[in-house]
PDB file of C-alpha atoms in Angstrom:
ATOM      1  CA  MET T  90     -23.389   5.020 -39.268  1.00 48.00           C
ATOM      2  CA  GLU T  91     -24.187   5.670 -35.164  1.00 58.00           C
ATOM      3  CA  LYS T  92     -20.738   6.394 -33.386  1.00 62.00           C
ATOM      4  CA  PRO T  93     -20.516   4.166 -30.492  1.00 69.00           C
ATOM      5  CA  LYS T  94     -21.289   5.199 -26.904  1.00 83.00           C
ATOM      6  CA  SER T  95     -19.123   6.195 -23.999  1.00 86.00           C
ATOM      7  CA  GLU T  96     -20.043   2.717 -22.017  1.00 90.00           C
ATOM      8  CA  ASP T  97     -18.494   0.443 -24.932  1.00 92.00           C
ATOM      9  CA  TYR T  98     -15.566   1.765 -24.442  1.00 95.00           C
ATOM     10  CA  ARG T  99     -12.933   1.550 -20.888  1.00 97.00           C
ATOM     11  CA  LEU T 100      -9.359   2.043 -19.896  1.00 98.00           C
ATOM     12  CA  ARG T 101      -8.768  -0.830 -17.581  1.00 98.00           C
ATOM     13  CA  ALA T 102      -4.926  -2.265 -16.131  1.00 97.00           C
ATOM     14  CA  LEU T 103      -2.465  -3.777 -18.208  1.00 98.00           C
ATOM     15  CA  ASN T 104      -1.638  -6.974 -16.332  1.00 96.00           C
ATOM     16  CA  GLU T 105       0.429  -9.664 -17.973  1.00 96.00           C
ATOM     17  CA  SER T 106      -2.591 -11.361 -19.211  1.00 97.00           C
ATOM     18  CA  ASP T 107      -2.017  -8.984 -22.091  1.00 97.00           C
ATOM     19  CA  LEU T 108       1.646  -9.510 -22.812  1.00 96.00           C
ATOM     20  CA  GLU T 109       1.526 -10.946 -26.272  1.00 96.00           C
ATOM     21  CA  GLN T 110      -1.127  -9.011 -28.215  1.00 97.00           C
ATOM     22  CA  VAL T 111       0.980  -5.935 -26.938  1.00 97.00           C
ATOM     23  CA  LEU T 112       4.056  -7.240 -27.554  1.00 97.00           C
ATOM     24  CA  GLU T 113       2.245  -8.347 -31.461  1.00 97.00           C
ATOM     25  CA  TRP T 114       1.565  -5.184 -32.134  1.00 97.00           C
ATOM     26  CA  ARG T 115       4.727  -3.617 -30.125  1.00 95.00           C
ATOM     27  CA  ASN T 116       6.380  -5.443 -32.675  1.00 96.00           C
ATOM     28  CA  SER T 117       4.340  -4.167 -35.944  1.00 95.00           C
ATOM     29  CA  GLU T 118       5.864  -2.235 -38.090  1.00 94.00           C
ATOM     30  CA  ARG T 119       3.124   0.035 -37.700  1.00 93.00           C
ATOM     31  CA  ILE T 120       3.644   1.152 -34.456  1.00 94.00           C
ATOM     32  CA  ARG T 121       7.548   0.742 -34.157  1.00 93.00           C
ATOM     33  CA  THR T 122       6.858   3.070 -37.218  1.00 92.00           C
ATOM     34  CA  ASN T 123       6.264   6.048 -34.203  1.00 92.00           C
ATOM     35  CA  MET T 124       7.976   4.505 -31.685  1.00 93.00           C
ATOM     36  CA  TYR T 125      10.774   5.802 -30.295  1.00 93.00           C
ATOM     37  CA  THR T 126      12.741   2.401 -29.756  1.00 88.00           C
ATOM     38  CA  ASP T 127      11.903   0.564 -33.290  1.00 85.00           C
ATOM     39  CA  HIS T 128      13.686  -2.847 -33.085  1.00 92.00           C
ATOM     40  CA  ILE T 129      11.667  -6.388 -33.242  1.00 95.00           C
ATOM     41  CA  ILE T 130      11.768  -6.423 -29.186  1.00 96.00           C
ATOM     42  CA  SER T 131      11.727  -9.825 -27.746  1.00 96.00           C
ATOM     43  CA  ILE T 132       9.342 -11.700 -24.910  1.00 95.00           C
ATOM     44  CA  GLU T 133      12.069 -12.228 -23.016  1.00 96.00           C
ATOM     45  CA  GLU T 134      12.850  -8.480 -23.647  1.00 97.00           C
ATOM     46  CA  HIS T 135       9.151  -8.011 -23.299  1.00 97.00           C
ATOM     47  CA  ARG T 136       7.980  -9.642 -19.552  1.00 97.00           C
ATOM     48  CA  GLU T 137      11.313  -7.423 -18.237  1.00 97.00           C
ATOM     49  CA  TRP T 138       9.655  -4.533 -19.412  1.00 97.00           C
ATOM     50  CA  PHE T 139       6.474  -5.631 -17.580  1.00 97.00           C
ATOM     51  CA  LYS T 140       8.206  -6.788 -14.467  1.00 97.00           C
ATOM     52  CA  LYS T 141      10.025  -2.634 -14.702  1.00 97.00           C
ATOM     53  CA  ILE T 142       6.649  -1.179 -15.297  1.00 96.00           C
ATOM     54  CA  SER T 143       4.945  -3.086 -12.982  1.00 96.00           C
ATOM     55  CA  LEU T 144       7.398  -1.775  -9.667  1.00 96.00           C
ATOM     56  CA  ASP T 145       7.237   1.811 -11.570  1.00 97.00           C
ATOM     57  CA  ASN T 146       5.386   3.434  -8.907  1.00 96.00           C
ATOM     58  CA  ASN T 147       5.456   6.509 -11.061  1.00 97.00           C
ATOM     59  CA  ALA T 148       4.555   5.178 -14.341  1.00 97.00           C
ATOM     60  CA  VAL T 149       0.772   3.767 -15.337  1.00 98.00           C
ATOM     61  CA  TYR T 150       0.219   1.855 -17.543  1.00 98.00           C
ATOM     62  CA  LYS T 151      -3.675   0.699 -19.770  1.00 98.00           C
ATOM     63  CA  VAL T 152      -5.245  -1.082 -22.422  1.00 98.00           C
ATOM     64  CA  PHE T 153      -7.838   0.012 -23.872  1.00 98.00           C
ATOM     65  CA  GLU T 154     -11.464  -1.926 -24.713  1.00 97.00           C
ATOM     66  CA  PHE T 155     -13.942  -1.549 -27.460  1.00 95.00           C
ATOM     67  CA  LYS T 156     -16.977  -3.609 -25.976  1.00 94.00           C
ATOM     68  CA  GLY T 157     -14.408  -6.063 -24.021  1.00 95.00           C
ATOM     69  CA  ARG T 158     -11.728  -6.227 -27.193  1.00 95.00           C
ATOM     70  CA  SER T 159      -8.427  -4.509 -26.476  1.00 97.00           C
ATOM     71  CA  LEU T 160      -7.547  -2.191 -29.214  1.00 97.00           C
ATOM     72  CA  GLY T 161      -4.045  -0.685 -28.039  1.00 97.00           C
ATOM     73  CA  VAL T 162      -2.338   0.455 -25.583  1.00 98.00           C
ATOM     74  CA  VAL T 163      -2.120   4.210 -23.159  1.00 98.00           C
ATOM     75  CA  ASN T 164       0.070   5.545 -20.362  1.00 98.00           C
ATOM     76  CA  ALA T 165       1.590   8.691 -18.058  1.00 98.00           C
ATOM     77  CA  THR T 166       5.191   7.799 -17.313  1.00 98.00           C
ATOM     78  CA  GLN T 167       7.932  10.144 -15.352  1.00 98.00           C
ATOM     79  CA  ILE T 168       4.340  10.923 -12.603  1.00 98.00           C
ATOM     80  CA  ASP T 169       5.570  14.246 -10.808  1.00 98.00           C
ATOM     81  CA  ARG T 170       3.804  14.366  -8.047  1.00 96.00           C
ATOM     82  CA  VAL T 171       4.855  17.441  -6.760  1.00 97.00           C
ATOM     83  CA  ASN T 172       4.981  19.882  -9.757  1.00 98.00           C
ATOM     84  CA  GLN T 173       1.747  17.875 -10.877  1.00 98.00           C
ATOM     85  CA  LYS T 174       2.942  16.777 -14.277  1.00 98.00           C
ATOM     86  CA  CYS T 175       3.724  13.681 -16.443  1.00 98.00           C
ATOM     87  CA  SER T 176       4.846  12.323 -19.904  1.00 98.00           C
ATOM     88  CA  TRP T 177       2.274  10.452 -21.783  1.00 98.00           C
ATOM     89  CA  ALA T 178       1.894   7.642 -24.999  1.00 97.00           C
ATOM     90  CA  PHE T 179      -0.728   5.661 -26.793  1.00 96.00           C
ATOM     91  CA  TYR T 180      -1.042   3.433 -29.794  1.00 96.00           C
ATOM     92  CA  LEU T 181      -4.263   1.626 -31.389  1.00 96.00           C
ATOM     93  CA  GLY T 182      -2.635  -2.243 -31.242  1.00 94.00           C
ATOM     94  CA  ASP T 183      -5.565  -3.561 -33.348  1.00 88.00           C
ATOM     95  CA  GLU T 184      -6.383  -1.394 -37.009  1.00 88.00           C
ATOM     96  CA  ASN T 185      -9.736  -3.295 -37.111  1.00 89.00           C
ATOM     97  CA  VAL T 186     -11.547  -0.229 -34.951  1.00 91.00           C
ATOM     98  CA  PRO T 187     -14.132   1.727 -34.486  1.00 87.00           C
ATOM     99  CA  PHE T 188     -14.348   5.142 -36.390  1.00 88.00           C
ATOM    100  CA  GLY T 189     -13.033   7.600 -33.856  1.00 90.00           C
ATOM    101  CA  SER T 190     -11.515   5.223 -31.006  1.00 93.00           C
ATOM    102  CA  GLY T 191      -8.316   7.170 -31.448  1.00 94.00           C
ATOM    103  CA  ALA T 192      -9.867  10.256 -29.662  1.00 95.00           C
ATOM    104  CA  VAL T 193     -11.970   8.120 -27.980  1.00 96.00           C
ATOM    105  CA  MET T 194      -8.762   6.638 -26.183  1.00 97.00           C
ATOM    106  CA  GLU T 195      -7.126  10.405 -26.080  1.00 97.00           C
ATOM    107  CA  PHE T 196     -10.863  11.377 -24.116  1.00 97.00           C
ATOM    108  CA  LEU T 197     -10.396   8.321 -21.334  1.00 97.00           C
ATOM    109  CA  PHE T 198      -6.975   8.810 -20.629  1.00 98.00           C
ATOM    110  CA  LEU T 199      -7.260  12.667 -20.703  1.00 98.00           C
ATOM    111  CA  GLU T 200     -10.044  12.754 -18.570  1.00 97.00           C
ATOM    112  CA  TYR T 201      -7.861  10.032 -16.022  1.00 98.00           C
ATOM    113  CA  VAL T 202      -4.828  11.353 -16.403  1.00 98.00           C
ATOM    114  CA  PHE T 203      -6.589  14.774 -14.356  1.00 98.00           C
ATOM    115  CA  GLU T 204      -9.614  14.094 -12.677  1.00 97.00           C
ATOM    116  CA  GLU T 205      -7.722  10.935 -10.946  1.00 97.00           C
ATOM    117  CA  LEU T 206      -4.448  11.124 -10.846  1.00 97.00           C
ATOM    118  CA  LYS T 207      -5.273  15.271 -10.874  1.00 97.00           C
ATOM    119  CA  ILE T 208      -2.479  15.969 -13.128  1.00 98.00           C
ATOM    120  CA  ARG T 209      -1.641  19.730 -13.834  1.00 98.00           C
ATOM    121  CA  LYS T 210       0.146  18.922 -17.654  1.00 98.00           C
ATOM    122  CA  LEU T 211      -0.081  16.942 -19.784  1.00 98.00           C
ATOM    123  CA  CYS T 212       3.464  16.444 -21.583  1.00 98.00           C
ATOM    124  CA  CYS T 213       4.353  14.278 -24.954  1.00 98.00           C
ATOM    125  CA  GLU T 214       6.629  13.763 -27.722  1.00 98.00           C
ATOM    126  CA  VAL T 215       5.936  13.294 -31.304  1.00 97.00           C
ATOM    127  CA  PHE T 216       8.356  12.638 -34.440  1.00 97.00           C
ATOM    128  CA  VAL T 217       7.165  15.435 -36.626  1.00 98.00           C
ATOM    129  CA  PHE T 218       6.499  12.975 -40.117  1.00 96.00           C
ATOM    130  CA  ASN T 219       4.205  11.452 -37.711  1.00 96.00           C
ATOM    131  CA  LEU T 220       1.636  14.071 -38.978  1.00 96.00           C
ATOM    132  CA  THR T 221      -1.965  12.393 -37.829  1.00 94.00           C
ATOM    133  CA  THR T 222      -1.031  12.163 -34.408  1.00 96.00           C
ATOM    134  CA  ILE T 223       0.358  15.447 -33.876  1.00 97.00           C
ATOM    135  CA  LYS T 224      -3.049  16.685 -35.814  1.00 97.00           C
ATOM    136  CA  LEU T 225      -5.474  14.797 -32.609  1.00 96.00           C
ATOM    137  CA  HIS T 226      -3.741  16.047 -30.320  1.00 97.00           C
ATOM    138  CA  LYS T 227      -4.065  19.424 -31.626  1.00 97.00           C
ATOM    139  CA  LYS T 228      -8.129  18.402 -32.377  1.00 96.00           C
ATOM    140  CA  PHE T 229      -7.834  18.537 -27.838  1.00 97.00           C
ATOM    141  CA  GLY T 230      -5.698  21.387 -26.993  1.00 97.00           C
ATOM    142  CA  PHE T 231      -2.258  20.421 -27.239  1.00 98.00           C
ATOM    143  CA  ARG T 232       0.332  23.489 -28.131  1.00 98.00           C
ATOM    144  CA  GLU T 233       3.182  22.497 -29.591  1.00 98.00           C
ATOM    145  CA  GLU T 234       6.282  23.339 -26.564  1.00 98.00           C
ATOM    146  CA  GLY T 235       9.601  22.948 -28.023  1.00 98.00           C
ATOM    147  CA  TYR T 236      10.965  21.572 -30.745  1.00 98.00           C
ATOM    148  CA  PHE T 237      13.967  18.894 -30.863  1.00 98.00           C
ATOM    149  CA  LYS T 238      15.460  19.467 -34.085  1.00 98.00           C
ATOM    150  CA  GLN T 239      17.623  15.619 -35.193  1.00 98.00           C
ATOM    151  CA  HIS T 240      16.417  14.448 -31.805  1.00 97.00           C
ATOM    152  CA  ILE T 241      16.436  10.380 -31.835  1.00 96.00           C
ATOM    153  CA  LEU T 242      17.949   7.686 -34.500  1.00 95.00           C
ATOM    154  CA  LYS T 243      15.604   5.956 -36.732  1.00 92.00           C
ATOM    155  CA  ASN T 244      16.858   4.157 -39.835  1.00 87.00           C
ATOM    156  CA  ASN T 245      20.073   5.952 -40.369  1.00 91.00           C
ATOM    157  CA  THR T 246      18.415   9.525 -39.414  1.00 94.00           C
ATOM    158  CA  TYR T 247      17.878  11.714 -36.684  1.00 97.00           C
ATOM    159  CA  GLU T 248      14.222  12.521 -36.621  1.00 97.00           C
ATOM    160  CA  ASP T 249      12.829  15.818 -35.605  1.00 98.00           C
ATOM    161  CA  VAL T 250      10.861  15.711 -32.574  1.00 98.00           C
ATOM    162  CA  ILE T 251       8.320  18.663 -31.387  1.00 98.00           C
ATOM    163  CA  SER T 252       7.189  18.401 -27.792  1.00 98.00           C
ATOM    164  CA  MET T 253       3.519  19.531 -26.940  1.00 98.00           C
ATOM    165  CA  ALA T 254       1.156  19.741 -23.476  1.00 98.00           C
ATOM    166  CA  LEU T 255      -2.352  19.927 -22.210  1.00 98.00           C
ATOM    167  CA  LEU T 256      -2.215  22.200 -19.088  1.00 98.00           C
ATOM    168  CA  VAL T 257      -6.026  21.017 -16.709  1.00 98.00           C
ATOM    169  CA  ASP T 258      -7.036  24.602 -16.792  1.00 97.00           C
ATOM    170  CA  GLU T 259      -7.580  24.190 -20.476  1.00 97.00           C
ATOM    171  CA  TRP T 260      -9.016  20.540 -20.926  1.00 97.00           C
ATOM    172  CA  ILE T 261     -11.672  22.007 -18.271  1.00 97.00           C
ATOM    173  CA  ILE T 262     -12.530  24.017 -21.036  1.00 96.00           C
ATOM    174  CA  THR T 263     -12.751  21.785 -24.150  1.00 95.00           C
ATOM    175  CA  LYS T 264     -13.568  18.689 -21.950  1.00 97.00           C
ATOM    176  CA  PRO T 265     -17.460  18.746 -23.456  1.00 95.00           C
ATOM    177  CA  LYS T 266     -17.183  19.728 -26.551  1.00 95.00           C
ATOM    178  CA  LEU T 267     -14.527  17.096 -27.177  1.00 95.00           C
ATOM    179  CA  GLU T 268     -16.832  14.617 -24.853  1.00 94.00           C
ATOM    180  CA  LYS T 269     -19.464  15.595 -27.153  1.00 91.00           C
ATOM    181  CA  LEU T 270     -17.338  15.227 -30.877  1.00 89.00           C
ATOM    182  CA  CYS T 271     -16.470  11.960 -29.347  1.00 91.00           C
ATOM    183  CA  PHE T 272     -19.905  10.250 -28.658  1.00 87.00           C
ATOM    184  CA  SER T 273     -22.505  13.023 -29.782  1.00 72.00           C
ATOM    185  CA  GLN T 274     -24.800  10.428 -31.208  1.00 57.00           C
ATOM    186  CA  LYS T 275     -26.787  13.032 -33.796  1.00 48.00           C
TER     187      LYS T 275
END
């Protein structure tokens, strides 16, 4: 099976017309399981969230698309231009996606963050039970930097979280290999 080409994918700004789709994804059990905020979100709460992020100069939200079809959301928050660092998160909302879409989304966003936003250090936090995401981040060169024991309350249990980070210098070294991994036609 042929891998999709890089030009089949893109990141674009999240806009108001995306809200209904994003809310549907965000409220799905599959997505809520791995999020800090895991209650069912009302449309009013969702609209307030969108208003807030639209005014936040230290955050960027993007929709990940394949051939014009929205597949997921990725964001950078807490953008610190002085220290050139930020946090990020992502999810594939659509369940019917081409194989490797998660890796492609990660690749495109890392390229955007490091090369366009000029971020030096990209950080994230992941529940320890989210092994798929941890494995993907490690494949991209992220390293564990911390372990937060009983950090977030989910389903009446405090769950452990790991912090991970990737530096721009490491990205530059691994980018060619990762690009080949995501888009090689062989």
